[in-house]
Amino acid sequence: MNNKKLGSSYGRRLVAATLVSASLLFPSTVVRATQSLTLLNWEHYLSDAVIQRWEAETGVAIQQIYFDSGDKRDEVLATPDHQIDLVLTALVSAYRFGSRSLLEPINEAALPNLRHVSQHWRDRCGSYSIPYLWGTLGIAYRADRIDEPPQSWADLLLPTRGDEPHIIMMEDHEDILAAPLIYQQRSINSSDNDELKAAFELLRAQASAVLTYEYAITSLGRQRYLDQAVMALAYSGDQHVLNQAPGVDGAPWRYAVPEEGTLLWVDCLSIPTNTPNKALAYRFLDFISDPRIAALNAAELGVATPNAAARALLPEAMRQDPTIYPPEDILARSQSFEPLPPHATQTRRRIISALINAHDAR
């Protein structure tokens, strides 16, 4: 989730050189650190308060490199000398890189706070990562620019204003295909060429209404399309970040899960095998799994935590918010990604490449 977030040309390129330390963000807090941990993460996806608590407790600085799609994250992890100590992953990406010995198999004995996370959620991250946050895929929309809130994926994929660019999508080869596959009542893990082609055709027909395939938080955060954007393919919690974007007044952005169902995503944290700071990385994983820290992080980000003890510490309003903790009927209609054969992944990448190239050539 997939709250998520920055690129150097804000769309297709990762900001691999942008390192943000809390000692710069909070000059009143002096961190005299002889060490640092580098986290590859979505932008706005680790609470500033949590970073401050960690640095005050350990004296170890947190540096973050931001990505704005899973594909960009994977490009960094595939680079032999990436110098990443911790990385935000998901089951599929963790399995992919873990099976290539690029991620550390998690030693749960080194993480006593992991006991607060049920086996159900731990299984959603596999052997090479631990659960961090979870949520849904849906539609973010400007309530002040739309007559009725979107209820169906058709509102995003088959817009009535088809020739007027007003929609923001994303270029992630997995998540962008989830919407049309769910709408067409297919599995989001489909490897069937005909089903993938039908999903592509739906996206291609939508393209004339698309402003950009740059992630909404990325593009709007840089004040692009502020006056035109009405809807966006988004992750639960993104609406909070969008409402804080420069040039946005009040809280016009809302979030809806379409009636056909949704993608249930679980974001995980992994340790690359080549990090020289393995012990510190484990310490951070245990720190972020402490119920008090996990609750603070979830509350500040407005995203659901898989940590049961942390959830009990959240404000009642947050625990009852259906955009954060969806009702059971929504969860019953949700799907989750599973590892796909290489040919299916390549087909999906080609589809997204063809879609974006055609859009950019207009």
XYZ file of N, CA and C in Angstrom, residues 34-149:
348
model
N 26.549 7.816 15.714
C 27.697 7.266 15.008
C 27.240 6.251 13.981
N 25.961 5.858 14.051
C 25.400 4.896 13.116
C 24.079 5.417 12.583
N 23.642 4.823 11.485
C 22.326 5.139 10.949
C 21.765 3.895 10.287
N 20.461 3.867 10.182
C 19.763 2.820 9.441
C 19.099 3.465 8.239
N 19.269 2.866 7.084
C 18.657 3.380 5.861
C 17.451 2.517 5.512
N 16.299 3.163 5.434
C 15.031 2.489 5.165
C 14.524 2.879 3.788
N 14.253 1.887 2.958
C 13.640 2.090 1.643
C 12.128 1.997 1.838
N 11.423 3.092 1.606
C 10.057 3.197 2.090
C 9.226 4.084 1.169
N 7.893 3.993 1.299
C 7.011 4.993 0.718
C 7.218 6.298 1.480
N 6.965 7.422 0.811
C 7.016 8.707 1.504
C 5.820 8.816 2.450
N 6.011 9.510 3.585
C 4.962 9.700 4.586
C 4.459 8.368 5.133
N 5.353 7.398 5.294
C 4.899 6.072 5.723
C 5.629 5.574 6.965
N 6.227 6.498 7.680
C 6.768 6.222 9.009
C 6.597 7.505 9.800
N 5.901 7.414 10.920
C 5.566 8.594 11.705
C 6.813 9.353 12.156
N 6.767 10.681 12.038
C 7.865 11.508 12.532
C 8.077 11.296 14.031
N 6.968 11.138 14.761
C 7.080 10.923 16.204
C 7.783 9.606 16.511
N 7.528 8.589 15.714
C 8.196 7.298 15.906
C 9.686 7.420 15.619
N 10.023 8.154 14.559
C 11.439 8.370 14.253
C 12.128 9.071 15.420
N 11.486 10.098 15.968
C 12.068 10.816 17.101
C 12.260 9.900 18.306
N 11.251 9.055 18.573
C 11.350 8.138 19.716
C 12.511 7.172 19.525
N 12.642 6.628 18.317
C 13.721 5.696 18.021
C 15.086 6.361 18.196
N 15.238 7.532 17.634
C 16.532 8.204 17.689
C 16.885 8.637 19.106
N 15.872 9.049 19.875
C 16.123 9.421 21.271
C 16.522 8.206 22.100
N 15.925 7.059 21.775
C 16.187 5.836 22.541
C 17.509 5.193 22.173
N 17.888 5.266 20.921
C 19.053 4.502 20.451
C 20.238 5.374 20.043
N 19.977 6.644 19.689
C 21.042 7.472 19.134
C 21.395 7.103 17.707
N 20.578 6.260 17.094
C 20.807 5.822 15.714
C 19.876 6.594 14.792
N 20.427 7.255 13.798
C 19.613 8.053 12.884
C 18.869 7.154 11.895
N 17.666 7.569 11.544
C 16.896 6.914 10.482
C 17.010 7.766 9.229
N 17.523 7.176 8.160
C 17.545 7.817 6.858
C 16.577 7.058 5.959
N 15.840 7.789 5.146
C 14.871 7.133 4.279
C 15.132 7.463 2.815
N 15.044 6.444 1.991
C 15.015 6.598 0.543
C 13.598 6.234 0.111
N 12.976 7.105 -0.660
C 11.573 6.924 -1.001
C 11.393 6.332 -2.396
N 10.370 5.510 -2.546
C 9.956 5.014 -3.859
C 8.476 5.323 -4.033
N 8.007 5.325 -5.271
C 6.597 5.616 -5.501
C 5.867 4.498 -6.242
N 6.501 3.351 -6.367
C 5.808 2.156 -6.863
C 6.631 0.939 -6.465
N 5.954 -0.210 -6.374
C 6.671 -1.432 -6.041
C 7.732 -1.770 -7.068
N 7.480 -1.422 -8.324
C 8.461 -1.691 -9.369
C 9.747 -0.904 -9.131
N 9.615 0.342 -8.692
C 10.807 1.147 -8.417
C 11.567 0.606 -7.207
N 10.829 0.156 -6.208
C 11.459 -0.477 -5.055
C 12.269 -1.704 -5.472
N 11.680 -2.510 -6.352
C 12.352 -3.729 -6.794
C 13.624 -3.420 -7.579
N 13.619 -2.318 -8.337
C 14.821 -1.931 -9.074
C 15.981 -1.657 -8.122
N 15.675 -1.006 -7.004
C 16.724 -0.705 -6.028
C 17.233 -1.993 -5.381
N 16.318 -2.858 -4.963
C 16.721 -4.099 -4.298
C 17.535 -5.001 -5.210
N 17.322 -4.912 -6.496
C 18.054 -5.738 -7.450
C 19.458 -5.209 -7.714
N 19.754 -4.009 -7.211
C 21.079 -3.428 -7.380
C 22.014 -3.969 -6.310
N 23.135 -4.585 -6.677
C 23.983 -5.266 -5.687
C 24.505 -4.361 -4.570
N 24.802 -3.101 -4.862
C 25.413 -2.229 -3.861
C 24.442 -1.178 -3.343
N 23.181 -1.575 -3.092
C 22.158 -0.593 -2.747
C 22.319 0.013 -1.351
N 22.991 -0.650 -0.416
C 23.245 -0.122 0.928
C 21.957 0.178 1.704
N 20.957 -0.670 1.538
C 19.699 -0.549 2.270
C 19.737 -1.485 3.475
N 19.318 -0.984 4.642
C 19.302 -1.800 5.864
C 17.931 -2.400 6.143
N 16.882 -1.710 5.760
C 15.509 -2.154 5.953
C 14.709 -1.743 4.724
N 13.728 -2.548 4.354
C 12.952 -2.224 3.164
C 11.498 -2.616 3.374
N 10.606 -1.764 2.891
C 9.185 -2.082 2.902
C 8.894 -3.020 1.737
N 8.306 -4.159 2.031
C 8.007 -5.159 1.005
C 6.550 -5.606 1.158
N 6.217 -6.661 0.460
C 4.940 -7.355 0.602
C 5.247 -8.830 0.366
N 4.268 -9.677 0.545
C 4.508 -11.117 0.439
C 5.175 -11.486 -0.877
N 4.646 -10.959 -1.993
C 5.156 -11.341 -3.308
C 6.592 -10.875 -3.493
N 6.860 -9.615 -3.194
C 8.221 -9.099 -3.382
C 9.194 -9.728 -2.396
N 8.763 -9.958 -1.160
C 9.643 -10.587 -0.182
C 9.988 -12.014 -0.603
N 9.010 -12.726 -1.104
C 9.269 -14.091 -1.588
C 10.227 -14.061 -2.775
N 9.992 -13.113 -3.695
C 10.814 -13.027 -4.901
C 12.281 -12.781 -4.554
N 12.537 -11.825 -3.677
C 13.916 -11.489 -3.338
C 14.492 -12.429 -2.287
N 13.650 -12.924 -1.411
C 14.133 -13.878 -0.416
C 14.582 -15.180 -1.046
N 13.852 -15.650 -2.049
C 14.227 -16.902 -2.712
C 15.528 -16.769 -3.495
N 15.943 -15.514 -3.753
C 17.225 -15.260 -4.419
C 18.315 -14.917 -3.405
N 18.003 -15.162 -2.125
C 18.949 -14.911 -1.023
C 19.344 -13.445 -0.908
N 18.442 -12.547 -1.310
C 18.704 -11.121 -1.195
C 18.046 -10.504 0.035
N 17.201 -11.293 0.712
C 16.589 -10.865 1.958
C 16.876 -11.889 3.042
N 17.005 -11.402 4.255
C 17.310 -12.230 5.419
C 16.082 -13.041 5.843
N 16.202 -14.374 6.012
C 15.094 -15.118 6.629
C 14.888 -14.597 8.053
N 13.650 -14.285 8.399
C 13.382 -13.651 9.693
C 13.582 -14.644 10.837
N 14.388 -14.245 11.795
C 14.581 -15.000 13.026
C 13.604 -14.467 14.060
N 12.465 -15.130 14.207
C 11.424 -14.625 15.090
C 11.855 -14.617 16.547
N 12.809 -15.467 16.909
C 13.289 -15.500 18.293
C 13.964 -14.190 18.680
N 14.429 -13.450 17.674
C 15.087 -12.165 17.938
C 14.082 -11.015 18.022
N 12.792 -11.328 17.907
C 11.757 -10.298 17.884
C 10.664 -10.617 18.905
N 10.928 -10.398 20.192
C 9.928 -10.750 21.216
C 8.593 -10.033 21.038
N 8.591 -8.817 20.497
C 7.333 -8.088 20.330
C 6.470 -8.636 19.200
N 7.019 -9.540 18.410
C 6.237 -10.128 17.320
C 5.092 -10.986 17.861
N 5.143 -11.305 19.139
C 4.063 -12.098 19.739
C 2.728 -11.349 19.722
N 2.779 -10.040 19.555
C 1.556 -9.244 19.515
C 0.876 -9.294 18.142
N 1.526 -9.926 17.181
C 0.986 -10.030 15.820
C 0.578 -11.481 15.584
N -0.666 -11.701 15.223
C -1.164 -13.068 15.080
C -0.498 -13.780 13.908
N -0.561 -15.105 13.956
C 0.025 -15.906 12.882
C -0.658 -15.620 11.558
N -1.929 -15.260 11.592
C -2.658 -14.908 10.366
C -1.928 -13.803 9.611
N -1.537 -12.747 10.312
C -0.856 -11.639 9.667
C 0.587 -11.990 9.330
N 1.226 -12.769 10.172
C 2.616 -13.154 9.901
C 2.693 -13.998 8.629
N 1.676 -14.838 8.435
C 1.643 -15.645 7.212
C 1.485 -14.771 5.972
N 0.880 -13.591 6.116
C 0.690 -12.682 4.987
C 1.995 -12.021 4.546
N 3.044 -12.194 5.345
C 4.345 -11.625 4.977
C 5.392 -12.698 4.702
N 5.125 -13.933 5.068
C 6.037 -15.016 4.736
C 7.269 -15.086 5.620
N 8.280 -15.753 5.129
C 9.470 -16.067 5.926
C 10.533 -14.982 5.907
N 10.371 -13.985 5.018
C 11.432 -12.995 4.838
C 11.021 -11.593 5.284
N 9.934 -11.482 6.012
C 9.494 -10.157 6.435
C 8.518 -10.285 7.596
N 8.236 -9.142 8.218
C 7.240 -9.112 9.290
C 6.163 -8.094 8.929
N 4.929 -8.277 9.442
C 3.845 -7.344 9.117
C 4.109 -5.949 9.681
N 3.723 -4.950 8.902
C 3.902 -3.552 9.301
C 2.545 -2.838 9.392
N 1.863 -2.677 8.270
C 0.555 -2.045 8.219
C -0.284 -2.738 7.144
N -1.588 -2.538 7.174
C -2.421 -3.153 6.150
C -3.590 -2.230 5.785
N -4.220 -2.558 4.663
C -5.354 -1.747 4.232
C -5.940 -2.263 2.936
N -6.636 -1.394 2.228
C -7.351 -1.778 1.020
C -6.951 -0.878 -0.146
N -7.319 -1.318 -1.336
C -7.195 -0.513 -2.550
C -8.585 0.012 -2.899
N -8.658 1.292 -3.239
C -9.963 1.851 -3.556
C -9.853 3.128 -4.360
N -10.827 3.989 -4.196
C -10.909 5.224 -4.966
C -10.862 6.416 -4.013
N -9.840 7.250 -4.177
C -9.820 8.541 -3.498
C -10.554 9.537 -4.401
N -11.326 10.419 -3.822
C -12.112 11.339 -4.645
C -12.278 12.682 -3.935
N -12.430 13.724 -4.748
C -12.687 15.063 -4.227
C -14.184 15.205 -3.992
N -14.588 15.239 -2.734
C -16.011 15.337 -2.414
C -16.616 16.654 -2.886
N -15.766 17.679 -3.051
C -16.265 18.975 -3.488
C -16.341 19.104 -5.009
N -15.926 18.057 -5.732
C -15.944 18.117 -7.195
C -16.755 16.983 -7.811
N -17.535 16.309 -7.009
C -18.270 15.146 -7.500
C -19.651 15.146 -6.871
N -20.670 14.797 -7.652
C -22.043 14.836 -7.151
C -22.327 13.706 -6.170
N -21.864 12.506 -6.509
C -22.107 11.341 -5.663
C -20.796 10.611 -5.429
N -20.560 10.107 -4.233
C -19.342 9.339 -3.985
C -19.302 8.103 -4.887
